[in-house]
mmCIF file of N, CA and C in Angstrom:
data_model
loop_
_atom_site.group_PDB
_atom_site.id
_atom_site.type_symbol
_atom_site.label_atom_id
_atom_site.label_comp_id
_atom_site.label_asym_id
_atom_site.label_seq_id
_atom_site.Cartn_x
_atom_site.Cartn_y
_atom_site.Cartn_z
ATOM 1 N N UNK A 1 -147.089 -6.940 6.584
ATOM 2 C CA UNK A 1 -148.237 -7.168 7.438
ATOM 3 C C UNK A 1 -148.733 -8.590 7.189
ATOM 4 N N UNK A 2 -148.998 -9.270 8.270
ATOM 5 C CA UNK A 2 -149.461 -10.652 8.146
ATOM 6 C C UNK A 2 -150.948 -10.708 7.810
ATOM 7 N N UNK A 3 -151.380 -11.851 7.340
ATOM 8 C CA UNK A 3 -152.798 -12.025 7.023
ATOM 9 C C UNK A 3 -153.643 -11.956 8.297
ATOM 10 N N UNK A 4 -153.054 -12.319 9.433
ATOM 11 C CA UNK A 4 -153.764 -12.205 10.700
ATOM 12 C C UNK A 4 -154.046 -10.742 11.030
ATOM 13 N N UNK A 5 -153.068 -9.862 10.796
ATOM 14 C CA UNK A 5 -153.268 -8.432 11.023
ATOM 15 C C UNK A 5 -154.331 -7.870 10.090
ATOM 16 N N UNK A 6 -154.342 -8.322 8.858
ATOM 17 C CA UNK A 6 -155.376 -7.885 7.905
ATOM 18 C C UNK A 6 -156.758 -8.307 8.413
ATOM 19 N N UNK A 7 -156.851 -9.512 8.919
ATOM 20 C CA UNK A 7 -158.110 -9.999 9.482
ATOM 21 C C UNK A 7 -158.537 -9.144 10.680
ATOM 22 N N UNK A 8 -157.595 -8.808 11.553
ATOM 23 C CA UNK A 8 -157.906 -7.970 12.714
ATOM 24 C C UNK A 8 -158.417 -6.592 12.290
ATOM 25 N N UNK A 9 -157.765 -5.988 11.305
ATOM 26 C CA UNK A 9 -158.203 -4.677 10.804
ATOM 27 C C UNK A 9 -159.604 -4.799 10.212
ATOM 28 N N UNK A 10 -159.858 -5.855 9.466
ATOM 29 C CA UNK A 10 -161.177 -6.059 8.863
ATOM 30 C C UNK A 10 -162.276 -6.240 9.904
ATOM 31 N N UNK A 11 -161.992 -7.023 10.929
ATOM 32 C CA UNK A 11 -162.976 -7.230 11.999
ATOM 33 C C UNK A 11 -163.228 -5.917 12.736
ATOM 34 N N UNK A 12 -162.157 -5.224 13.078
ATOM 35 C CA UNK A 12 -162.304 -3.936 13.755
ATOM 36 C C UNK A 12 -163.060 -2.938 12.897
ATOM 37 N N UNK A 13 -162.755 -2.907 11.610
ATOM 38 C CA UNK A 13 -163.437 -2.005 10.686
ATOM 39 C C UNK A 13 -164.916 -2.301 10.581
ATOM 40 N N UNK A 14 -165.263 -3.577 10.564
ATOM 41 C CA UNK A 14 -166.673 -3.984 10.515
ATOM 42 C C UNK A 14 -167.434 -3.410 11.709
ATOM 43 N N UNK A 15 -166.896 -3.619 12.900
ATOM 44 C CA UNK A 15 -167.575 -3.137 14.105
ATOM 45 C C UNK A 15 -167.498 -1.615 14.244
ATOM 46 N N UNK A 16 -166.428 -1.021 13.757
ATOM 47 C CA UNK A 16 -166.316 0.439 13.792
ATOM 48 C C UNK A 16 -167.339 1.113 12.892
ATOM 49 N N UNK A 17 -167.545 0.558 11.701
ATOM 50 C CA UNK A 17 -168.524 1.130 10.761
ATOM 51 C C UNK A 17 -169.945 0.994 11.298
ATOM 52 N N UNK A 18 -170.246 -0.158 11.862
ATOM 53 C CA UNK A 18 -171.578 -0.354 12.446
ATOM 54 C C UNK A 18 -171.784 0.592 13.626
ATOM 55 N N UNK A 19 -170.768 0.752 14.446
ATOM 56 C CA UNK A 19 -170.858 1.657 15.592
ATOM 57 C C UNK A 19 -171.053 3.095 15.137
ATOM 58 N N UNK A 20 -170.349 3.491 14.079
ATOM 59 C CA UNK A 20 -170.506 4.851 13.561
ATOM 60 C C UNK A 20 -171.938 5.076 13.086
ATOM 61 N N UNK A 21 -172.490 4.120 12.391
ATOM 62 C CA UNK A 21 -173.870 4.242 11.925
ATOM 63 C C UNK A 21 -174.828 4.387 13.103
ATOM 64 N N UNK A 22 -174.677 3.538 14.115
ATOM 65 C CA UNK A 22 -175.558 3.564 15.272
ATOM 66 C C UNK A 22 -175.441 4.885 16.030
ATOM 67 N N UNK A 23 -174.214 5.310 16.306
ATOM 68 C CA UNK A 23 -174.006 6.568 17.041
ATOM 69 C C UNK A 23 -174.513 7.748 16.221
ATOM 70 N N UNK A 24 -174.262 7.742 14.935
ATOM 71 C CA UNK A 24 -174.726 8.818 14.057
ATOM 72 C C UNK A 24 -176.252 8.920 14.071
ATOM 73 N N UNK A 25 -176.920 7.791 13.960
ATOM 74 C CA UNK A 25 -178.388 7.797 13.989
ATOM 75 C C UNK A 25 -178.903 8.247 15.351
ATOM 76 N N UNK A 26 -178.277 7.805 16.416
ATOM 77 C CA UNK A 26 -178.665 8.184 17.769
ATOM 78 C C UNK A 26 -178.562 9.699 17.952
ATOM 79 N N UNK A 27 -177.452 10.273 17.533
ATOM 80 C CA UNK A 27 -177.238 11.712 17.683
ATOM 81 C C UNK A 27 -178.174 12.499 16.772
ATOM 82 N N UNK A 28 -178.316 12.057 15.536
ATOM 83 C CA UNK A 28 -179.153 12.777 14.569
ATOM 84 C C UNK A 28 -180.614 12.825 14.997
ATOM 85 N N UNK A 29 -181.086 11.823 15.696
ATOM 86 C CA UNK A 29 -182.475 11.817 16.174
ATOM 87 C C UNK A 29 -182.679 12.823 17.307
ATOM 88 N N UNK A 30 -181.625 13.117 18.047
ATOM 89 C CA UNK A 30 -181.735 14.009 19.194
ATOM 90 C C UNK A 30 -181.346 15.446 18.890
ATOM 91 N N UNK A 31 -180.515 15.653 17.898
ATOM 92 C CA UNK A 31 -180.056 16.993 17.532
ATOM 93 C C UNK A 31 -180.417 17.255 16.076
ATOM 94 N N UNK A 32 -181.644 17.599 15.837
ATOM 95 C CA UNK A 32 -182.107 17.857 14.482
ATOM 96 C C UNK A 32 -181.760 19.300 14.123
ATOM 97 N N UNK A 33 -180.800 19.442 13.221
ATOM 98 C CA UNK A 33 -180.406 20.767 12.737
ATOM 99 C C UNK A 33 -179.616 20.583 11.453
ATOM 100 N N UNK A 34 -179.282 21.676 10.828
ATOM 101 C CA UNK A 34 -178.474 21.617 9.620
ATOM 102 C C UNK A 34 -176.992 21.498 9.918
ATOM 103 N N UNK A 35 -176.631 21.580 11.202
ATOM 104 C CA UNK A 35 -175.233 21.483 11.601
ATOM 105 C C UNK A 35 -174.851 20.009 11.723
ATOM 106 N N UNK A 36 -173.705 19.610 11.178
ATOM 107 C CA UNK A 36 -173.309 18.192 11.188
ATOM 108 C C UNK A 36 -172.792 17.723 12.549
ATOM 109 N N UNK A 37 -173.667 17.755 13.550
ATOM 110 C CA UNK A 37 -173.277 17.413 14.921
ATOM 111 C C UNK A 37 -172.827 15.966 15.054
ATOM 112 N N UNK A 38 -173.493 15.052 14.366
ATOM 113 C CA UNK A 38 -173.162 13.630 14.511
ATOM 114 C C UNK A 38 -171.720 13.349 14.089
ATOM 115 N N UNK A 39 -171.327 13.842 12.936
ATOM 116 C CA UNK A 39 -169.957 13.614 12.469
ATOM 117 C C UNK A 39 -168.955 14.280 13.398
ATOM 118 N N UNK A 40 -169.267 15.487 13.848
ATOM 119 C CA UNK A 40 -168.376 16.195 14.768
ATOM 120 C C UNK A 40 -168.183 15.389 16.050
ATOM 121 N N UNK A 41 -169.251 14.945 16.666
ATOM 122 C CA UNK A 41 -169.161 14.211 17.927
ATOM 123 C C UNK A 41 -168.425 12.887 17.738
ATOM 124 N N UNK A 42 -168.732 12.181 16.661
ATOM 125 C CA UNK A 42 -168.052 10.907 16.388
ATOM 126 C C UNK A 42 -166.553 11.125 16.210
ATOM 127 N N UNK A 43 -166.168 12.124 15.431
ATOM 128 C CA UNK A 43 -164.750 12.359 15.202
ATOM 129 C C UNK A 43 -164.037 12.837 16.464
ATOM 130 N N UNK A 44 -164.718 13.628 17.297
ATOM 131 C CA UNK A 44 -164.104 14.061 18.555
ATOM 132 C C UNK A 44 -163.959 12.881 19.514
ATOM 133 N N UNK A 45 -164.972 12.027 19.583
ATOM 134 C CA UNK A 45 -164.875 10.811 20.398
ATOM 135 C C UNK A 45 -163.716 9.946 19.911
ATOM 136 N N UNK A 46 -163.608 9.814 18.598
ATOM 137 C CA UNK A 46 -162.537 9.013 18.021
ATOM 138 C C UNK A 46 -161.161 9.562 18.339
ATOM 139 N N UNK A 47 -161.021 10.876 18.315
ATOM 140 C CA UNK A 47 -159.737 11.499 18.651
ATOM 141 C C UNK A 47 -159.342 11.176 20.088
ATOM 142 N N UNK A 48 -160.296 11.302 20.998
ATOM 143 C CA UNK A 48 -160.029 11.003 22.405
ATOM 144 C C UNK A 48 -159.687 9.531 22.590
ATOM 145 N N UNK A 49 -160.500 8.642 22.023
ATOM 146 C CA UNK A 49 -160.277 7.204 22.207
ATOM 147 C C UNK A 49 -158.972 6.729 21.579
ATOM 148 N N UNK A 50 -158.651 7.239 20.401
ATOM 149 C CA UNK A 50 -157.392 6.853 19.773
ATOM 150 C C UNK A 50 -156.211 7.384 20.579
ATOM 151 N N UNK A 51 -156.358 8.595 21.109
ATOM 152 C CA UNK A 51 -155.313 9.131 21.985
ATOM 153 C C UNK A 51 -155.099 8.258 23.212
ATOM 154 N N UNK A 52 -156.188 7.786 23.809
ATOM 155 C CA UNK A 52 -156.084 6.904 24.977
ATOM 156 C C UNK A 52 -155.347 5.617 24.601
ATOM 157 N N UNK A 53 -155.666 5.073 23.425
ATOM 158 C CA UNK A 53 -154.998 3.847 22.980
ATOM 159 C C UNK A 53 -153.501 4.075 22.813
ATOM 160 N N UNK A 54 -153.138 5.173 22.180
ATOM 161 C CA UNK A 54 -151.717 5.475 21.962
ATOM 162 C C UNK A 54 -151.027 5.718 23.300
ATOM 163 N N UNK A 55 -151.666 6.525 24.151
ATOM 164 C CA UNK A 55 -151.064 6.843 25.446
ATOM 165 C C UNK A 55 -150.888 5.645 26.349
ATOM 166 N N UNK A 56 -151.787 4.678 26.237
ATOM 167 C CA UNK A 56 -151.695 3.495 27.093
ATOM 168 C C UNK A 56 -150.704 2.459 26.553
ATOM 169 N N UNK A 57 -150.183 2.725 25.375
ATOM 170 C CA UNK A 57 -149.150 1.841 24.826
ATOM 171 C C UNK A 57 -149.666 0.617 24.107
ATOM 172 N N UNK A 58 -150.916 0.637 23.690
ATOM 173 C CA UNK A 58 -151.459 -0.500 22.940
ATOM 174 C C UNK A 58 -150.695 -0.629 21.628
ATOM 175 N N UNK A 59 -150.240 -1.852 21.337
ATOM 176 C CA UNK A 59 -149.445 -2.093 20.128
ATOM 177 C C UNK A 59 -149.840 -3.419 19.513
ATOM 178 N N UNK A 60 -149.242 -3.710 18.395
ATOM 179 C CA UNK A 60 -149.396 -5.010 17.758
ATOM 180 C C UNK A 60 -150.813 -5.290 17.290
ATOM 181 N N UNK A 61 -151.227 -6.527 17.476
ATOM 182 C CA UNK A 61 -152.521 -6.974 16.993
ATOM 183 C C UNK A 61 -153.688 -6.226 17.619
ATOM 184 N N UNK A 62 -153.579 -5.889 18.905
ATOM 185 C CA UNK A 62 -154.656 -5.167 19.568
ATOM 186 C C UNK A 62 -154.832 -3.771 18.971
ATOM 187 N N UNK A 63 -153.707 -3.127 18.638
ATOM 188 C CA UNK A 63 -153.817 -1.813 18.004
ATOM 189 C C UNK A 63 -154.371 -1.940 16.585
ATOM 190 N N UNK A 64 -153.999 -3.004 15.882
ATOM 191 C CA UNK A 64 -154.543 -3.232 14.541
ATOM 192 C C UNK A 64 -156.063 -3.376 14.612
ATOM 193 N N UNK A 65 -156.546 -4.130 15.593
ATOM 194 C CA UNK A 65 -157.976 -4.357 15.762
ATOM 195 C C UNK A 65 -158.709 -3.077 16.175
ATOM 196 N N UNK A 66 -158.239 -2.441 17.250
ATOM 197 C CA UNK A 66 -158.952 -1.296 17.812
ATOM 198 C C UNK A 66 -158.569 0.044 17.180
ATOM 199 N N UNK A 67 -157.282 0.270 17.003
ATOM 200 C CA UNK A 67 -156.824 1.562 16.476
ATOM 201 C C UNK A 67 -157.033 1.692 14.983
ATOM 202 N N UNK A 68 -156.402 0.826 14.232
ATOM 203 C CA UNK A 68 -156.487 0.906 12.780
ATOM 204 C C UNK A 68 -157.863 0.481 12.271
ATOM 205 N N UNK A 69 -158.356 -0.654 12.740
ATOM 206 C CA UNK A 69 -159.624 -1.180 12.251
ATOM 207 C C UNK A 69 -160.834 -0.435 12.780
ATOM 208 N N UNK A 70 -161.085 -0.570 14.086
ATOM 209 C CA UNK A 70 -162.292 0.016 14.658
ATOM 210 C C UNK A 70 -162.302 1.541 14.529
ATOM 211 N N UNK A 71 -161.261 2.199 15.022
ATOM 212 C CA UNK A 71 -161.257 3.666 15.012
ATOM 213 C C UNK A 71 -161.145 4.220 13.593
ATOM 214 N N UNK A 72 -160.460 3.498 12.714
ATOM 215 C CA UNK A 72 -160.374 3.928 11.322
ATOM 216 C C UNK A 72 -161.729 3.952 10.637
ATOM 217 N N UNK A 73 -162.573 2.995 10.972
ATOM 218 C CA UNK A 73 -163.916 2.949 10.375
ATOM 219 C C UNK A 73 -164.919 3.788 11.158
ATOM 220 N N UNK A 74 -164.701 3.939 12.453
ATOM 221 C CA UNK A 74 -165.625 4.713 13.292
ATOM 222 C C UNK A 74 -165.554 6.203 12.962
ATOM 223 N N UNK A 75 -164.351 6.719 12.852
ATOM 224 C CA UNK A 75 -164.189 8.133 12.508
ATOM 225 C C UNK A 75 -164.269 8.294 10.990
ATOM 226 N N UNK A 76 -164.517 9.526 10.553
ATOM 227 C CA UNK A 76 -164.737 9.704 9.124
ATOM 228 C C UNK A 76 -164.262 11.063 8.640
ATOM 229 N N UNK A 77 -163.057 11.084 8.114
ATOM 230 C CA UNK A 77 -162.492 12.326 7.601
ATOM 231 C C UNK A 77 -163.179 12.747 6.300
ATOM 232 N N UNK A 78 -163.553 11.789 5.484
ATOM 233 C CA UNK A 78 -164.177 12.134 4.196
ATOM 234 C C UNK A 78 -165.553 12.765 4.404
ATOM 235 N N UNK A 79 -166.340 12.250 5.330
ATOM 236 C CA UNK A 79 -167.648 12.840 5.600
ATOM 237 C C UNK A 79 -167.483 14.232 6.194
ATOM 238 N N UNK A 80 -166.513 14.392 7.072
ATOM 239 C CA UNK A 80 -166.218 15.711 7.638
ATOM 240 C C UNK A 80 -165.930 16.715 6.524
ATOM 241 N N UNK A 81 -165.076 16.356 5.598
ATOM 242 C CA UNK A 81 -164.733 17.263 4.496
ATOM 243 C C UNK A 81 -165.951 17.580 3.631
ATOM 244 N N UNK A 82 -166.735 16.558 3.308
ATOM 245 C CA UNK A 82 -167.917 16.767 2.484
ATOM 246 C C UNK A 82 -168.908 17.707 3.175
ATOM 247 N N UNK A 83 -169.141 17.505 4.460
ATOM 248 C CA UNK A 83 -170.072 18.366 5.195
ATOM 249 C C UNK A 83 -169.546 19.786 5.316
ATOM 250 N N UNK A 84 -168.240 19.938 5.495
ATOM 251 C CA UNK A 84 -167.652 21.281 5.553
ATOM 252 C C UNK A 84 -167.834 21.999 4.216
ATOM 253 N N UNK A 85 -167.607 21.299 3.125
ATOM 254 C CA UNK A 85 -167.797 21.896 1.795
ATOM 255 C C UNK A 85 -169.260 22.277 1.591
ATOM 256 N N UNK A 86 -170.170 21.414 2.044
ATOM 257 C CA UNK A 86 -171.598 21.708 1.898
ATOM 258 C C UNK A 86 -171.983 22.970 2.676
ATOM 259 N N UNK A 87 -171.440 23.136 3.875
ATOM 260 C CA UNK A 87 -171.703 24.359 4.642
ATOM 261 C C UNK A 87 -171.203 25.586 3.876
ATOM 262 N N UNK A 88 -170.024 25.470 3.275
ATOM 263 C CA UNK A 88 -169.455 26.575 2.491
ATOM 264 C C UNK A 88 -170.321 26.876 1.280
ATOM 265 N N UNK A 89 -170.739 25.834 0.560
ATOM 266 C CA UNK A 89 -171.568 26.033 -0.630
ATOM 267 C C UNK A 89 -172.931 26.633 -0.287
ATOM 268 N N UNK A 90 -173.439 26.302 0.898
ATOM 269 C CA UNK A 90 -174.720 26.848 1.351
ATOM 270 C C UNK A 90 -174.572 28.246 1.948
ATOM 271 N N UNK A 91 -173.353 28.785 1.869
ATOM 272 C CA UNK A 91 -173.048 30.125 2.372
ATOM 273 C C UNK A 91 -173.339 30.265 3.867
ATOM 274 N N UNK A 92 -173.054 29.218 4.601
ATOM 275 C CA UNK A 92 -173.203 29.219 6.058
ATOM 276 C C UNK A 92 -171.821 29.389 6.671
ATOM 277 N N UNK A 93 -171.272 30.573 6.485
ATOM 278 C CA UNK A 93 -169.886 30.856 6.846
ATOM 279 C C UNK A 93 -169.607 30.621 8.332
ATOM 280 N N UNK A 94 -170.504 31.079 9.210
ATOM 281 C CA UNK A 94 -170.285 30.891 10.647
ATOM 282 C C UNK A 94 -170.261 29.416 11.009
ATOM 283 N N UNK A 95 -171.199 28.643 10.468
ATOM 284 C CA UNK A 95 -171.222 27.203 10.730
ATOM 285 C C UNK A 95 -169.980 26.531 10.160
ATOM 286 N N UNK A 96 -169.560 26.965 8.971
ATOM 287 C CA UNK A 96 -168.356 26.405 8.343
ATOM 288 C C UNK A 96 -167.134 26.640 9.227
ATOM 289 N N UNK A 97 -166.973 27.859 9.703
ATOM 290 C CA UNK A 97 -165.824 28.195 10.549
ATOM 291 C C UNK A 97 -165.896 27.437 11.873
ATOM 292 N N UNK A 98 -167.066 27.425 12.506
ATOM 293 C CA UNK A 98 -167.239 26.722 13.777
ATOM 294 C C UNK A 98 -166.958 25.231 13.621
ATOM 295 N N UNK A 99 -167.482 24.639 12.569
ATOM 296 C CA UNK A 99 -167.292 23.198 12.325
ATOM 297 C C UNK A 99 -165.817 22.865 12.156
ATOM 298 N N UNK A 100 -165.103 23.681 11.410
ATOM 299 C CA UNK A 100 -163.676 23.433 11.199
ATOM 300 C C UNK A 100 -162.863 23.646 12.466
ATOM 301 N N UNK A 101 -163.147 24.703 13.200
ATOM 302 C CA UNK A 101 -162.407 24.968 14.432
ATOM 303 C C UNK A 101 -162.652 23.858 15.451
ATOM 304 N N UNK A 102 -163.920 23.477 15.622
ATOM 305 C CA UNK A 102 -164.231 22.411 16.579
ATOM 306 C C UNK A 102 -163.650 21.075 16.141
ATOM 307 N N UNK A 103 -163.709 20.780 14.849
ATOM 308 C CA UNK A 103 -163.205 19.505 14.349
ATOM 309 C C UNK A 103 -161.690 19.413 14.471
ATOM 310 N N UNK A 104 -160.986 20.403 13.952
ATOM 311 C CA UNK A 104 -159.519 20.353 14.000
ATOM 312 C C UNK A 104 -158.998 20.642 15.397
ATOM 313 N N UNK A 105 -159.403 21.775 15.955
ATOM 314 C CA UNK A 105 -158.905 22.160 17.270
ATOM 315 C C UNK A 105 -159.333 21.194 18.352
ATOM 316 N N UNK A 106 -160.630 20.852 18.352
ATOM 317 C CA UNK A 106 -161.124 19.908 19.349
ATOM 318 C C UNK A 106 -160.508 18.537 19.195
ATOM 319 N N UNK A 107 -160.333 18.099 17.963
ATOM 320 C CA UNK A 107 -159.724 16.791 17.722
ATOM 321 C C UNK A 107 -158.296 16.720 18.232
ATOM 322 N N UNK A 108 -157.528 17.763 17.972
ATOM 323 C CA UNK A 108 -156.138 17.790 18.447
ATOM 324 C C UNK A 108 -156.093 17.827 19.971
ATOM 325 N N UNK A 109 -156.919 18.680 20.563
ATOM 326 C CA UNK A 109 -156.939 18.774 22.029
ATOM 327 C C UNK A 109 -157.380 17.463 22.672
ATOM 328 N N UNK A 110 -158.412 16.834 22.122
ATOM 329 C CA UNK A 110 -158.889 15.582 22.702
ATOM 330 C C UNK A 110 -157.901 14.436 22.483
ATOM 331 N N UNK A 111 -157.204 14.421 21.362
ATOM 332 C CA UNK A 111 -156.173 13.401 21.146
ATOM 333 C C UNK A 111 -155.056 13.574 22.179
ATOM 334 N N UNK A 112 -154.652 14.809 22.414
ATOM 335 C CA UNK A 112 -153.619 15.081 23.420
ATOM 336 C C UNK A 112 -154.108 14.658 24.804
ATOM 337 N N UNK A 113 -155.343 15.032 25.148
ATOM 338 C CA UNK A 113 -155.916 14.641 26.428
ATOM 339 C C UNK A 113 -155.979 13.120 26.547
ATOM 340 N N UNK A 114 -156.376 12.458 25.461
ATOM 341 C CA UNK A 114 -156.427 11.006 25.454
ATOM 342 C C UNK A 114 -155.068 10.371 25.693
ATOM 343 N N UNK A 115 -154.035 10.919 25.073
ATOM 344 C CA UNK A 115 -152.673 10.396 25.286
ATOM 345 C C UNK A 115 -152.286 10.543 26.755
ATOM 346 N N UNK A 116 -152.603 11.708 27.323
ATOM 347 C CA UNK A 116 -152.293 11.937 28.731
ATOM 348 C C UNK A 116 -153.071 10.965 29.620
ATOM 349 N N UNK A 117 -154.364 10.802 29.351
ATOM 350 C CA UNK A 117 -155.171 9.859 30.131
ATOM 351 C C UNK A 117 -154.682 8.427 29.951
ATOM 352 N N UNK A 118 -154.378 8.072 28.716
ATOM 353 C CA UNK A 118 -153.893 6.721 28.440
ATOM 354 C C UNK A 118 -152.595 6.413 29.137
ATOM 355 N N UNK A 119 -151.731 7.409 29.283
ATOM 356 C CA UNK A 119 -150.449 7.180 29.949
ATOM 357 C C UNK A 119 -150.634 6.835 31.436
ATOM 358 N N UNK A 120 -151.791 7.166 31.993
ATOM 359 C CA UNK A 120 -152.078 6.810 33.379
ATOM 360 C C UNK A 120 -152.280 5.310 33.536
ATOM 361 N N UNK A 121 -152.591 4.610 32.436
ATOM 362 C CA UNK A 121 -152.857 3.184 32.471
ATOM 363 C C UNK A 121 -151.623 2.342 32.136
ATOM 364 N N UNK A 122 -150.501 2.972 31.921
ATOM 365 C CA UNK A 122 -149.275 2.227 31.595
ATOM 366 C C UNK A 122 -148.726 1.535 32.793
#
């Protein structure tokens, strides 16, 4: 990987992390509950957007910037796992199951949909 690609990933990551913070705060202000809606929505959005990028054939430096950098920082697998564990520890079994089904199942479905949508732009 060239130093230019590293720079692209870093720039994309910077903007992806800031975007995640902004979207998370926006959602959390509107959906006040113990359910981790912000992380769920961000990760589902990320699945769809990354699918669109893959389906449209974005490669090289642009994919490093948007796919690896921006989407890598925008979505958050570690926060998802931590919140799922917290639901389990709080004995919120229904929320735990719903969160996992929506996160995994919805993410896979939206990534597939994104690939299909992205292929329309080829």
